[in-house]
PDB file of C-alpha atoms and ligand atoms in Angstrom:
ATOM      1  CA  MET A   1     -75.383 -29.087  -2.976  1.00  0.00           C
ATOM      2  CA  THR A   2     -76.491 -25.537  -2.267  1.00  0.00           C
ATOM      3  CA  VAL A   3     -73.840 -23.398  -0.710  1.00  0.00           C
ATOM      4  CA  THR A   4     -74.114 -19.789   0.313  1.00  0.00           C
ATOM      5  CA  ASP A   5     -71.329 -17.489   1.403  1.00  0.00           C
ATOM      6  CA  THR A   6     -73.136 -16.460   4.543  1.00  0.00           C
ATOM      7  CA  ARG A   7     -72.407 -19.645   6.452  1.00  0.00           C
ATOM      8  CA  THR A   8     -71.856 -19.122  10.136  1.00  0.00           C
ATOM      9  CA  ASP A   9     -69.620 -22.187  10.578  1.00  0.00           C
ATOM     10  CA  VAL A  10     -66.681 -21.066   8.379  1.00  0.00           C
ATOM     11  CA  LEU A  11     -64.440 -20.494  11.390  1.00  0.00           C
ATOM     12  CA  SER A  12     -64.498 -23.765  13.282  1.00  0.00           C
ATOM     13  CA  THR A  13     -61.752 -23.227  15.871  1.00  0.00           C
ATOM     14  CA  ARG A  14     -60.413 -20.446  18.061  1.00  0.00           C
ATOM     15  CA  TYR A  15     -57.163 -20.635  16.135  1.00  0.00           C
ATOM     16  CA  GLN A  16     -58.977 -19.982  12.840  1.00  0.00           C
ATOM     17  CA  LYS A  17     -60.822 -17.090  14.462  1.00  0.00           C
ATOM     18  CA  SER A  18     -57.527 -15.490  15.509  1.00  0.00           C
ATOM     19  CA  VAL A  19     -56.066 -15.931  12.020  1.00  0.00           C
ATOM     20  CA  ALA A  20     -59.194 -14.348  10.513  1.00  0.00           C
ATOM     21  CA  ASP A  21     -58.921 -11.436  12.980  1.00  0.00           C
ATOM     22  CA  TYR A  22     -55.309 -10.859  11.919  1.00  0.00           C
ATOM     23  CA  TRP A  23     -56.166 -10.676   8.209  1.00  0.00           C
ATOM     24  CA  ASN A  24     -59.344  -8.660   8.782  1.00  0.00           C
ATOM     25  CA  GLN A  25     -57.209  -5.960  10.419  1.00  0.00           C
ATOM     26  CA  GLU A  26     -54.160  -6.132   8.150  1.00  0.00           C
ATOM     27  CA  GLN A  27     -53.505  -2.876   6.232  1.00  0.00           C
ATOM     28  CA  ASP A  28     -49.761  -3.086   5.827  1.00  0.00           C
ATOM     29  CA  PRO A  29     -48.032  -0.757   3.354  1.00  0.00           C
ATOM     30  CA  VAL A  30     -45.783  -3.674   2.373  1.00  0.00           C
ATOM     31  CA  ASN A  31     -48.875  -5.120   0.698  1.00  0.00           C
ATOM     32  CA  LEU A  32     -51.070  -2.097  -0.073  1.00  0.00           C
ATOM     33  CA  ARG A  33     -48.389   0.208  -1.503  1.00  0.00           C
ATOM     34  CA  LEU A  34     -47.000  -2.605  -3.637  1.00  0.00           C
ATOM     35  CA  GLY A  35     -50.480  -3.509  -4.889  1.00  0.00           C
ATOM     36  CA  GLU A  36     -51.184   0.103  -5.839  1.00  0.00           C
ATOM     37  CA  VAL A  37     -48.285  -0.007  -8.322  1.00  0.00           C
ATOM     38  CA  SER A  38     -50.344  -2.065 -10.797  1.00  0.00           C
ATOM     39  CA  GLY A  39     -53.719  -2.635  -9.115  1.00  0.00           C
ATOM     40  CA  THR A  40     -52.921  -6.305  -8.420  1.00  0.00           C
ATOM     41  CA  PHE A  41     -52.656  -6.974  -4.680  1.00  0.00           C
ATOM     42  CA  HIS A  42     -50.656  -9.960  -3.473  1.00  0.00           C
ATOM     43  CA  HIS A  43     -50.012 -11.748  -0.190  1.00  0.00           C
ATOM     44  CA  HIS A  44     -46.851 -13.581  -1.008  1.00  0.00           C
ATOM     45  CA  TYR A  45     -43.161 -12.829  -1.418  1.00  0.00           C
ATOM     46  CA  GLY A  46     -41.002 -12.269  -4.490  1.00  0.00           C
ATOM     47  CA  ILE A  47     -38.500 -14.172  -6.594  1.00  0.00           C
ATOM     48  CA  GLY A  48     -35.825 -13.268  -9.107  1.00  0.00           C
ATOM     49  CA  ASP A  49     -32.791 -11.051  -9.471  1.00  0.00           C
ATOM     50  CA  VAL A  50     -33.014  -7.542  -8.054  1.00  0.00           C
ATOM     51  CA  ASP A  51     -32.121  -4.365  -9.897  1.00  0.00           C
ATOM     52  CA  ARG A  52     -29.970  -2.891  -7.116  1.00  0.00           C
ATOM     53  CA  SER A  53     -29.811   0.464  -8.903  1.00  0.00           C
ATOM     54  CA  VAL A  54     -33.177   1.273  -7.284  1.00  0.00           C
ATOM     55  CA  LEU A  55     -31.278   1.780  -4.011  1.00  0.00           C
ATOM     56  CA  GLU A  56     -29.132   4.506  -5.521  1.00  0.00           C
ATOM     57  CA  GLY A  57     -30.796   7.107  -7.691  1.00  0.00           C
ATOM     58  CA  PRO A  58     -32.278  10.383  -6.550  1.00  0.00           C
ATOM     59  CA  GLU A  59     -33.685  10.478  -3.024  1.00  0.00           C
ATOM     60  CA  SER A  60     -37.074  11.712  -4.243  1.00  0.00           C
ATOM     61  CA  ALA A  61     -37.673   8.677  -6.498  1.00  0.00           C
ATOM     62  CA  ARG A  62     -35.897   6.073  -4.349  1.00  0.00           C
ATOM     63  CA  ASP A  63     -38.803   4.813  -2.253  1.00  0.00           C
ATOM     64  CA  GLU A  64     -41.140   4.531  -5.225  1.00  0.00           C
ATOM     65  CA  ARG A  65     -38.564   2.661  -7.285  1.00  0.00           C
ATOM     66  CA  ILE A  66     -37.902   0.173  -4.460  1.00  0.00           C
ATOM     67  CA  ILE A  67     -41.625  -0.462  -4.085  1.00  0.00           C
ATOM     68  CA  GLU A  68     -42.025  -0.983  -7.829  1.00  0.00           C
ATOM     69  CA  GLU A  69     -39.118  -3.415  -7.803  1.00  0.00           C
ATOM     70  CA  LEU A  70     -40.575  -5.422  -4.871  1.00  0.00           C
ATOM     71  CA  HIS A  71     -43.910  -5.563  -6.690  1.00  0.00           C
ATOM     72  CA  ARG A  72     -42.214  -6.758  -9.885  1.00  0.00           C
ATOM     73  CA  LEU A  73     -40.691  -9.632  -7.871  1.00  0.00           C
ATOM     74  CA  GLU A  74     -44.005 -10.652  -6.270  1.00  0.00           C
ATOM     75  CA  ASN A  75     -45.662 -10.628  -9.704  1.00  0.00           C
ATOM     76  CA  ALA A  76     -42.827 -12.847 -10.954  1.00  0.00           C
ATOM     77  CA  GLN A  77     -43.569 -15.288  -8.122  1.00  0.00           C
ATOM     78  CA  ALA A  78     -47.255 -15.492  -9.107  1.00  0.00           C
ATOM     79  CA  GLU A  79     -46.392 -15.937 -12.784  1.00  0.00           C
ATOM     80  CA  PHE A  80     -43.998 -18.745 -11.861  1.00  0.00           C
ATOM     81  CA  LEU A  81     -46.797 -20.470  -9.942  1.00  0.00           C
ATOM     82  CA  LEU A  82     -49.106 -20.142 -12.966  1.00  0.00           C
ATOM     83  CA  ASP A  83     -46.377 -21.652 -15.170  1.00  0.00           C
ATOM     84  CA  GLN A  84     -46.799 -24.873 -13.158  1.00  0.00           C
ATOM     85  CA  LEU A  85     -50.559 -25.277 -13.606  1.00  0.00           C
ATOM     86  CA  GLY A  86     -50.378 -27.204 -16.866  1.00  0.00           C
ATOM     87  CA  ARG A  87     -52.542 -26.603 -19.909  1.00  0.00           C
ATOM     88  CA  LEU A  88     -55.738 -24.787 -18.974  1.00  0.00           C
ATOM     89  CA  THR A  89     -58.523 -23.664 -21.277  1.00  0.00           C
ATOM     90  CA  PRO A  90     -61.256 -21.054 -20.777  1.00  0.00           C
ATOM     91  CA  GLN A  91     -63.646 -23.944 -20.038  1.00  0.00           C
ATOM     92  CA  ASP A  92     -61.638 -25.029 -16.986  1.00  0.00           C
ATOM     93  CA  ARG A  93     -62.210 -23.882 -13.441  1.00  0.00           C
ATOM     94  CA  VAL A  94     -59.437 -23.131 -10.950  1.00  0.00           C
ATOM     95  CA  LEU A  95     -59.443 -22.684  -7.164  1.00  0.00           C
ATOM     96  CA  ASP A  96     -57.207 -20.266  -5.220  1.00  0.00           C
ATOM     97  CA  ALA A  97     -57.100 -21.610  -1.646  1.00  0.00           C
ATOM     98  CA  GLY A  98     -56.268 -18.753   0.713  1.00  0.00           C
ATOM     99  CA  SER A  99     -56.799 -16.075  -1.925  1.00  0.00           C
ATOM    100  CA  GLY A 100     -55.934 -12.946   0.056  1.00  0.00           C
ATOM    101  CA  ARG A 101     -56.677  -9.763  -1.900  1.00  0.00           C
ATOM    102  CA  GLY A 102     -57.020 -11.813  -5.074  1.00  0.00           C
ATOM    103  CA  GLY A 103     -53.784 -11.155  -6.985  1.00  0.00           C
ATOM    104  CA  THR A 104     -52.967 -14.685  -8.172  1.00  0.00           C
ATOM    105  CA  SER A 105     -56.611 -15.355  -9.174  1.00  0.00           C
ATOM    106  CA  PHE A 106     -56.730 -12.266 -11.386  1.00  0.00           C
ATOM    107  CA  LEU A 107     -53.439 -13.171 -13.078  1.00  0.00           C
ATOM    108  CA  ALA A 108     -54.722 -16.723 -13.701  1.00  0.00           C
ATOM    109  CA  ASN A 109     -57.909 -15.417 -15.298  1.00  0.00           C
ATOM    110  CA  LEU A 110     -55.886 -13.017 -17.468  1.00  0.00           C
ATOM    111  CA  ARG A 111     -53.528 -15.746 -18.608  1.00  0.00           C
ATOM    112  CA  PHE A 112     -55.918 -18.662 -19.145  1.00  0.00           C
ATOM    113  CA  GLY A 113     -59.283 -16.962 -19.617  1.00  0.00           C
ATOM    114  CA  CYS A 114     -60.782 -19.459 -17.182  1.00  0.00           C
ATOM    115  CA  ARG A 115     -63.112 -18.954 -14.248  1.00  0.00           C
ATOM    116  CA  ALA A 116     -61.264 -18.533 -10.937  1.00  0.00           C
ATOM    117  CA  ASP A 117     -62.762 -18.933  -7.471  1.00  0.00           C
ATOM    118  CA  GLY A 118     -60.864 -17.754  -4.422  1.00  0.00           C
ATOM    119  CA  ILE A 119     -61.616 -18.658  -0.819  1.00  0.00           C
ATOM    120  CA  SER A 120     -60.494 -16.993   2.385  1.00  0.00           C
ATOM    121  CA  ILE A 121     -61.501 -17.034   6.040  1.00  0.00           C
ATOM    122  CA  SER A 122     -61.051 -13.257   6.140  1.00  0.00           C
ATOM    123  CA  GLU A 123     -64.306 -11.518   5.221  1.00  0.00           C
ATOM    124  CA  LYS A 124     -62.333  -8.284   4.726  1.00  0.00           C
ATOM    125  CA  GLN A 125     -60.083  -9.900   2.135  1.00  0.00           C
ATOM    126  CA  VAL A 126     -63.061 -11.486   0.375  1.00  0.00           C
ATOM    127  CA  GLY A 127     -64.801  -8.099   0.192  1.00  0.00           C
ATOM    128  CA  PHE A 128     -61.652  -6.347  -1.027  1.00  0.00           C
ATOM    129  CA  ALA A 129     -60.996  -8.962  -3.722  1.00  0.00           C
ATOM    130  CA  ASN A 130     -64.614  -8.947  -4.964  1.00  0.00           C
ATOM    131  CA  GLU A 131     -64.441  -5.152  -5.225  1.00  0.00           C
ATOM    132  CA  GLN A 132     -61.250  -5.559  -7.301  1.00  0.00           C
ATOM    133  CA  ALA A 133     -63.081  -8.025  -9.565  1.00  0.00           C
ATOM    134  CA  ARG A 134     -65.841  -5.463 -10.090  1.00  0.00           C
ATOM    135  CA  ARG A 135     -63.355  -2.668 -10.858  1.00  0.00           C
ATOM    136  CA  ARG A 136     -61.476  -4.889 -13.269  1.00  0.00           C
ATOM    137  CA  GLY A 137     -64.725  -5.829 -15.030  1.00  0.00           C
ATOM    138  CA  VAL A 138     -64.249  -9.580 -14.406  1.00  0.00           C
ATOM    139  CA  ALA A 139     -66.756 -10.220 -11.609  1.00  0.00           C
ATOM    140  CA  ASP A 140     -68.536 -12.760 -13.819  1.00  0.00           C
ATOM    141  CA  GLN A 141     -65.277 -14.767 -14.131  1.00  0.00           C
ATOM    142  CA  VAL A 142     -63.405 -14.230 -10.855  1.00  0.00           C
ATOM    143  CA  ALA A 143     -65.249 -14.548  -7.557  1.00  0.00           C
ATOM    144  CA  PHE A 144     -64.176 -14.728  -3.931  1.00  0.00           C
ATOM    145  CA  HIS A 145     -65.955 -16.539  -1.149  1.00  0.00           C
ATOM    146  CA  PHE A 146     -65.883 -16.500   2.647  1.00  0.00           C
ATOM    147  CA  ARG A 147     -65.131 -20.181   3.058  1.00  0.00           C
ATOM    148  CA  ASN A 148     -62.706 -22.488   4.809  1.00  0.00           C
ATOM    149  CA  MET A 149     -60.193 -24.362   2.632  1.00  0.00           C
ATOM    150  CA  LEU A 150     -60.677 -27.444   4.834  1.00  0.00           C
ATOM    151  CA  ASP A 151     -64.392 -27.528   3.927  1.00  0.00           C
ATOM    152  CA  ASN A 152     -64.629 -25.568   0.704  1.00  0.00           C
ATOM    153  CA  GLY A 153     -68.262 -26.330  -0.170  1.00  0.00           C
ATOM    154  CA  PHE A 154     -67.685 -27.037  -3.868  1.00  0.00           C
ATOM    155  CA  PRO A 155     -69.006 -30.228  -5.483  1.00  0.00           C
ATOM    156  CA  ALA A 156     -66.583 -33.120  -6.078  1.00  0.00           C
ATOM    157  CA  ALA A 157     -64.334 -32.955  -9.183  1.00  0.00           C
ATOM    158  CA  THR A 158     -65.056 -29.277  -9.915  1.00  0.00           C
ATOM    159  CA  PHE A 159     -61.546 -27.957 -10.611  1.00  0.00           C
ATOM    160  CA  GLN A 160     -58.850 -28.650 -13.166  1.00  0.00           C
ATOM    161  CA  ALA A 161     -56.286 -26.868 -10.963  1.00  0.00           C
ATOM    162  CA  ILE A 162     -55.943 -25.741  -7.353  1.00  0.00           C
ATOM    163  CA  TRP A 163     -53.161 -23.766  -5.731  1.00  0.00           C
ATOM    164  CA  ASN A 164     -52.096 -22.512  -2.319  1.00  0.00           C
ATOM    165  CA  ASN A 165     -49.850 -19.493  -2.685  1.00  0.00           C
ATOM    166  CA  GLU A 166     -48.262 -19.313   0.792  1.00  0.00           C
ATOM    167  CA  SER A 167     -51.330 -20.352   2.714  1.00  0.00           C
ATOM    168  CA  THR A 168     -50.718 -23.996   3.698  1.00  0.00           C
ATOM    169  CA  MET A 169     -49.011 -23.000   6.966  1.00  0.00           C
ATOM    170  CA  TYR A 170     -52.401 -22.180   8.480  1.00  0.00           C
ATOM    171  CA  VAL A 171     -53.893 -25.668   8.175  1.00  0.00           C
ATOM    172  CA  ASP A 172     -53.303 -29.360   8.740  1.00  0.00           C
ATOM    173  CA  LEU A 173     -51.913 -30.727   5.472  1.00  0.00           C
ATOM    174  CA  HIS A 174     -53.701 -34.077   5.633  1.00  0.00           C
ATOM    175  CA  GLU A 175     -57.067 -32.377   6.031  1.00  0.00           C
ATOM    176  CA  LEU A 176     -56.210 -29.846   3.333  1.00  0.00           C
ATOM    177  CA  PHE A 177     -55.076 -32.331   0.717  1.00  0.00           C
ATOM    178  CA  ALA A 178     -58.047 -34.619   1.381  1.00  0.00           C
ATOM    179  CA  GLU A 179     -60.360 -31.691   0.635  1.00  0.00           C
ATOM    180  CA  HIS A 180     -58.338 -30.624  -2.437  1.00  0.00           C
ATOM    181  CA  ALA A 181     -58.344 -34.202  -3.761  1.00  0.00           C
ATOM    182  CA  ARG A 182     -62.125 -34.285  -3.394  1.00  0.00           C
ATOM    183  CA  VAL A 183     -62.729 -31.224  -5.600  1.00  0.00           C
ATOM    184  CA  LEU A 184     -59.893 -31.767  -8.118  1.00  0.00           C
ATOM    185  CA  LYS A 185     -60.749 -33.583 -11.327  1.00  0.00           C
ATOM    186  CA  PRO A 186     -58.770 -36.772 -11.993  1.00  0.00           C
ATOM    187  CA  GLY A 187     -55.594 -35.677 -13.788  1.00  0.00           C
ATOM    188  CA  GLY A 188     -55.987 -32.166 -12.360  1.00  0.00           C
ATOM    189  CA  ARG A 189     -52.990 -30.237 -11.073  1.00  0.00           C
ATOM    190  CA  TYR A 190     -52.212 -29.008  -7.563  1.00  0.00           C
ATOM    191  CA  VAL A 191     -49.486 -26.408  -6.967  1.00  0.00           C
ATOM    192  CA  THR A 192     -48.184 -24.849  -3.789  1.00  0.00           C
ATOM    193  CA  ILE A 193     -45.477 -22.308  -3.143  1.00  0.00           C
ATOM    194  CA  THR A 194     -44.624 -22.468   0.518  1.00  0.00           C
ATOM    195  CA  GLY A 195     -42.056 -21.892   3.217  1.00  0.00           C
ATOM    196  CA  CYS A 196     -41.269 -25.144   5.000  1.00  0.00           C
ATOM    197  CA  TYR A 197     -38.694 -25.992   7.639  1.00  0.00           C
ATOM    198  CA  ASN A 198     -35.865 -28.332   6.876  1.00  0.00           C
ATOM    199  CA  ASP A 199     -36.475 -31.502   8.885  1.00  0.00           C
ATOM    200  CA  VAL A 200     -33.241 -33.007   7.620  1.00  0.00           C
ATOM    201  CA  HIS A 201     -31.919 -31.168  10.712  1.00  0.00           C
ATOM    202  CA  GLY A 202     -34.616 -32.466  13.063  1.00  0.00           C
ATOM    203  CA  ARG A 203     -38.336 -32.428  13.718  1.00  0.00           C
ATOM    204  CA  GLN A 204     -38.475 -29.048  15.446  1.00  0.00           C
ATOM    205  CA  PRO A 205     -38.378 -25.612  13.788  1.00  0.00           C
ATOM    206  CA  SER A 206     -35.352 -23.373  14.332  1.00  0.00           C
ATOM    207  CA  ARG A 207     -35.579 -20.179  16.353  1.00  0.00           C
ATOM    208  CA  ALA A 208     -35.849 -18.071  13.178  1.00  0.00           C
ATOM    209  CA  VAL A 209     -38.678 -20.260  11.850  1.00  0.00           C
ATOM    210  CA  SER A 210     -40.460 -19.991  15.220  1.00  0.00           C
ATOM    211  CA  GLN A 211     -40.166 -16.199  14.992  1.00  0.00           C
ATOM    212  CA  ILE A 212     -41.876 -16.294  11.577  1.00  0.00           C
ATOM    213  CA  ASP A 213     -44.648 -18.492  13.029  1.00  0.00           C
ATOM    214  CA  ALA A 214     -45.226 -16.043  15.869  1.00  0.00           C
ATOM    215  CA  HIS A 215     -45.233 -13.038  13.521  1.00  0.00           C
ATOM    216  CA  TYR A 216     -48.014 -14.393  11.288  1.00  0.00           C
ATOM    217  CA  ILE A 217     -49.754 -16.728  13.816  1.00  0.00           C
ATOM    218  CA  CYS A 218     -48.971 -19.644  11.527  1.00  0.00           C
ATOM    219  CA  ASP A 219     -47.511 -23.134  11.953  1.00  0.00           C
ATOM    220  CA  ILE A 220     -44.844 -23.763   9.319  1.00  0.00           C
ATOM    221  CA  HIS A 221     -44.713 -27.444   8.393  1.00  0.00           C
ATOM    222  CA  PRO A 222     -41.639 -29.606   7.971  1.00  0.00           C
ATOM    223  CA  ARG A 223     -40.755 -30.362   4.361  1.00  0.00           C
ATOM    224  CA  SER A 224     -41.511 -34.088   4.663  1.00  0.00           C
ATOM    225  CA  ASP A 225     -45.108 -33.461   5.749  1.00  0.00           C
ATOM    226  CA  TYR A 226     -45.967 -32.116   2.295  1.00  0.00           C
ATOM    227  CA  PHE A 227     -44.931 -35.295   0.533  1.00  0.00           C
ATOM    228  CA  ALA A 228     -46.441 -37.628   3.138  1.00  0.00           C
ATOM    229  CA  ALA A 229     -49.776 -35.799   3.028  1.00  0.00           C
ATOM    230  CA  MET A 230     -49.790 -35.741  -0.791  1.00  0.00           C
ATOM    231  CA  ALA A 231     -49.018 -39.455  -0.990  1.00  0.00           C
ATOM    232  CA  ALA A 232     -51.861 -40.190   1.432  1.00  0.00           C
ATOM    233  CA  ASN A 233     -54.347 -38.181  -0.646  1.00  0.00           C
ATOM    234  CA  ASP A 234     -53.896 -39.279  -4.269  1.00  0.00           C
ATOM    235  CA  LEU A 235     -51.623 -36.356  -5.142  1.00  0.00           C
ATOM    236  CA  LEU A 236     -48.608 -37.496  -7.145  1.00  0.00           C
ATOM    237  CA  PRO A 237     -45.704 -34.994  -7.197  1.00  0.00           C
ATOM    238  CA  ILE A 238     -44.486 -34.079 -10.678  1.00  0.00           C
ATOM    239  CA  SER A 239     -42.158 -31.172  -9.942  1.00  0.00           C
ATOM    240  CA  VAL A 240     -40.333 -29.670  -6.965  1.00  0.00           C
ATOM    241  CA  VAL A 241     -38.323 -26.456  -7.268  1.00  0.00           C
ATOM    242  CA  ASP A 242     -36.269 -25.015  -4.436  1.00  0.00           C
ATOM    243  CA  LEU A 243     -36.853 -21.250  -4.752  1.00  0.00           C
ATOM    244  CA  THR A 244     -34.795 -20.344  -1.672  1.00  0.00           C
ATOM    245  CA  ALA A 245     -31.904 -18.757  -3.587  1.00  0.00           C
ATOM    246  CA  ALA A 246     -34.385 -16.958  -5.840  1.00  0.00           C
ATOM    247  CA  THR A 247     -36.263 -15.331  -2.944  1.00  0.00           C
ATOM    248  CA  ILE A 248     -33.283 -14.132  -0.865  1.00  0.00           C
ATOM    249  CA  PRO A 249     -32.724 -11.008  -3.056  1.00  0.00           C
ATOM    250  CA  TYR A 250     -36.372 -10.004  -2.446  1.00  0.00           C
ATOM    251  CA  TRP A 251     -35.815 -10.198   1.315  1.00  0.00           C
ATOM    252  CA  GLU A 252     -32.530  -8.290   1.135  1.00  0.00           C
ATOM    253  CA  LEU A 253     -34.176  -5.490  -0.819  1.00  0.00           C
ATOM    254  CA  ARG A 254     -37.235  -5.527   1.454  1.00  0.00           C
ATOM    255  CA  ALA A 255     -34.952  -5.183   4.518  1.00  0.00           C
ATOM    256  CA  GLU A 256     -33.560  -1.929   3.070  1.00  0.00           C
ATOM    257  CA  SER A 257     -36.955  -0.663   1.906  1.00  0.00           C
ATOM    258  CA  PRO A 258     -39.299   1.889   3.490  1.00  0.00           C
ATOM    259  CA  VAL A 259     -41.935  -0.867   3.866  1.00  0.00           C
ATOM    260  CA  ALA A 260     -39.890  -3.329   5.964  1.00  0.00           C
ATOM    261  CA  THR A 261     -42.055  -4.860   8.711  1.00  0.00           C
ATOM    262  CA  GLY A 262     -39.395  -6.262  11.049  1.00  0.00           C
ATOM    263  CA  ILE A 263     -39.658  -9.909   9.996  1.00  0.00           C
ATOM    264  CA  GLU A 264     -36.993  -9.612   7.271  1.00  0.00           C
ATOM    265  CA  GLU A 265     -34.013 -10.698   9.400  1.00  0.00           C
ATOM    266  CA  ALA A 266     -35.823 -13.866  10.540  1.00  0.00           C
ATOM    267  CA  PHE A 267     -36.423 -14.906   6.920  1.00  0.00           C
ATOM    268  CA  LEU A 268     -32.862 -14.095   5.886  1.00  0.00           C
ATOM    269  CA  THR A 269     -31.419 -15.983   8.872  1.00  0.00           C
ATOM    270  CA  ALA A 270     -33.668 -19.007   8.345  1.00  0.00           C
ATOM    271  CA  TYR A 271     -32.881 -19.247   4.633  1.00  0.00           C
ATOM    272  CA  LYS A 272     -29.150 -18.650   4.997  1.00  0.00           C
ATOM    273  CA  GLU A 273     -28.710 -21.140   7.866  1.00  0.00           C
ATOM    274  CA  ASP A 274     -30.605 -23.763   5.786  1.00  0.00           C
ATOM    275  CA  SER A 275     -33.294 -24.300   8.417  1.00  0.00           C
ATOM    276  CA  PHE A 276     -36.039 -23.125   6.048  1.00  0.00           C
ATOM    277  CA  HIS A 277     -36.760 -23.491   2.342  1.00  0.00           C
ATOM    278  CA  TYR A 278     -38.994 -21.671  -0.101  1.00  0.00           C
ATOM    279  CA  LEU A 279     -40.417 -24.484  -2.250  1.00  0.00           C
ATOM    280  CA  MET A 280     -42.712 -24.949  -5.204  1.00  0.00           C
ATOM    281  CA  ILE A 281     -44.366 -28.357  -5.289  1.00  0.00           C
ATOM    282  CA  ALA A 282     -46.652 -29.438  -8.137  1.00  0.00           C
ATOM    283  CA  ALA A 283     -48.660 -32.669  -8.060  1.00  0.00           C
ATOM    284  CA  ASP A 284     -51.256 -34.431 -10.177  1.00  0.00           C
ATOM    285  CA  LYS A 285     -54.494 -35.884  -8.838  1.00  0.00           C
ATOM    286  CA  VAL A 286     -54.551 -39.600  -9.489  1.00  0.00           C
TER     287      VAL A 286
HETATM  288  C1  GPP B   1     -47.319 -13.581   3.127  1.00  0.00           C
HETATM  289  O1  GPP B   1     -48.330 -12.706   3.204  1.00  0.00           O
HETATM  290  C2  GPP B   1     -47.574 -14.961   3.565  1.00  0.00           C
HETATM  291  C3  GPP B   1     -47.903 -15.378   4.798  1.00  0.00           C
HETATM  292  C4  GPP B   1     -48.268 -14.480   5.873  1.00  0.00           C
HETATM  293  C5  GPP B   1     -47.849 -16.788   5.181  1.00  0.00           C
HETATM  294  C6  GPP B   1     -46.506 -17.153   5.754  1.00  0.00           C
HETATM  295  C7  GPP B   1     -45.610 -17.493   4.638  1.00  0.00           C
HETATM  296  C8  GPP B   1     -44.461 -18.191   4.751  1.00  0.00           C
HETATM  297  C9  GPP B   1     -43.671 -18.522   3.520  1.00  0.00           C
HETATM  298  C10 GPP B   1     -43.944 -18.653   6.027  1.00  0.00           C
HETATM  299  P1  GPP B   1     -48.098 -11.134   3.175  1.00  0.00           P
HETATM  300  O2  GPP B   1     -47.675 -10.684   1.824  1.00  0.00           O
HETATM  301  O3  GPP B   1     -49.354 -10.582   3.689  1.00  0.00           O
HETATM  302  O4  GPP B   1     -46.899 -10.900   4.198  1.00  0.00           O
HETATM  303  P2  GPP B   1     -46.202  -9.487   4.459  1.00  0.00           P
HETATM  304  O5  GPP B   1     -47.251  -8.582   4.996  1.00  0.00           O
HETATM  305  O6  GPP B   1     -45.096  -9.760   5.437  1.00  0.00           O
HETATM  306  O7  GPP B   1     -45.681  -9.028   3.116  1.00  0.00           O
HETATM  307 MG1   MG B   2     -46.518  -9.071   1.265  1.00  0.00          MG
END
C-alpha cells in the first residue's frame, strides 16, 4: 500500500475538523513553557509526589521552579507509560496515536532505540514534532504524519507496540481498537493512559466531567467502554493501574501555578468526587 501524508481525506467529519482547528491554534504556556525546560514537549498531565518547596522560595525563582516541577511530573507520566510497553528492541516499530508535539515518541526512541511513528490530525503539531525530530538529530528514526488514528494507513501487523497517551477521548473506541488490532503484531502490546468517567455511578458524565469535555472539545468515555471495546477487538488486558491519586498533586500544583488554564478545578472536583479516574490500561493483541 502506498500512503502519502498529503491525503485530503484525513479529517472525515466536522467534529474532527473542529478538533484539528483547536490543536492547530493551541499555543498554551502550560505546554510550551513546560516543554522548553528540557526540549521535550508533551500533551498530557503529570503523576507523582510534588516537591511543595517550589511554592516557597524566592519570588524571582518561584515561577520557573513550579514550571520545572510540573514538567518533571509530565515526564514521569510518559516514562510510566513506556514502562508498560514490554520488551522492545531496536528492530521493533512503535506507533504513537495522537502524538501531539512528539514528547512520548522521542522518549520511546531514546529508551528502546526503536523507530517511532506518531500520527495526529493537527498539521501544526505534525510540523512542530518533525522539526523537533530534525533538531534532535533523530528524523531517520522518529517521524510524524498527518493521519487519522481511525484509518492510520500502515500495513497490517506493522507494530510491536501502540499507545494513546490521553488521546482516546476524541474517537469511538470500537473503531479505534479495530484499527489498532489491525496494525499490531500478534503478541504486541497496547497501552493507554486516559481519563474516563466512573460509570459505577451511572451512564452519564458528571458536571465536572462535562466541563472537561467542553474545555477540550472531547467526549470522555465511561470506564467500561474501554474493556468492552478491547474484548471485541482481540485486545486482552494484562494490567490496569488507577493513577488518580498519583495525578491529583500535579493538578493541585498546576492550580497554584502561573500557567493555570482554568480547567484545574474541574479535574480536582471530578477526581475527588470519584466521578472520574485517571487510568493506565495495558493489553496484548491476541
Ligand atoms: C492534555 O493535553 C490532554 C487532552 C486535551 C485530552 C483530554 C484528557 C483527559 C484526561 C480528559 P494538554 O497537555 O494539551 O492539555 P493542557 O493544555 O490543559 O495542559
Ligand atoms: Mg499540558
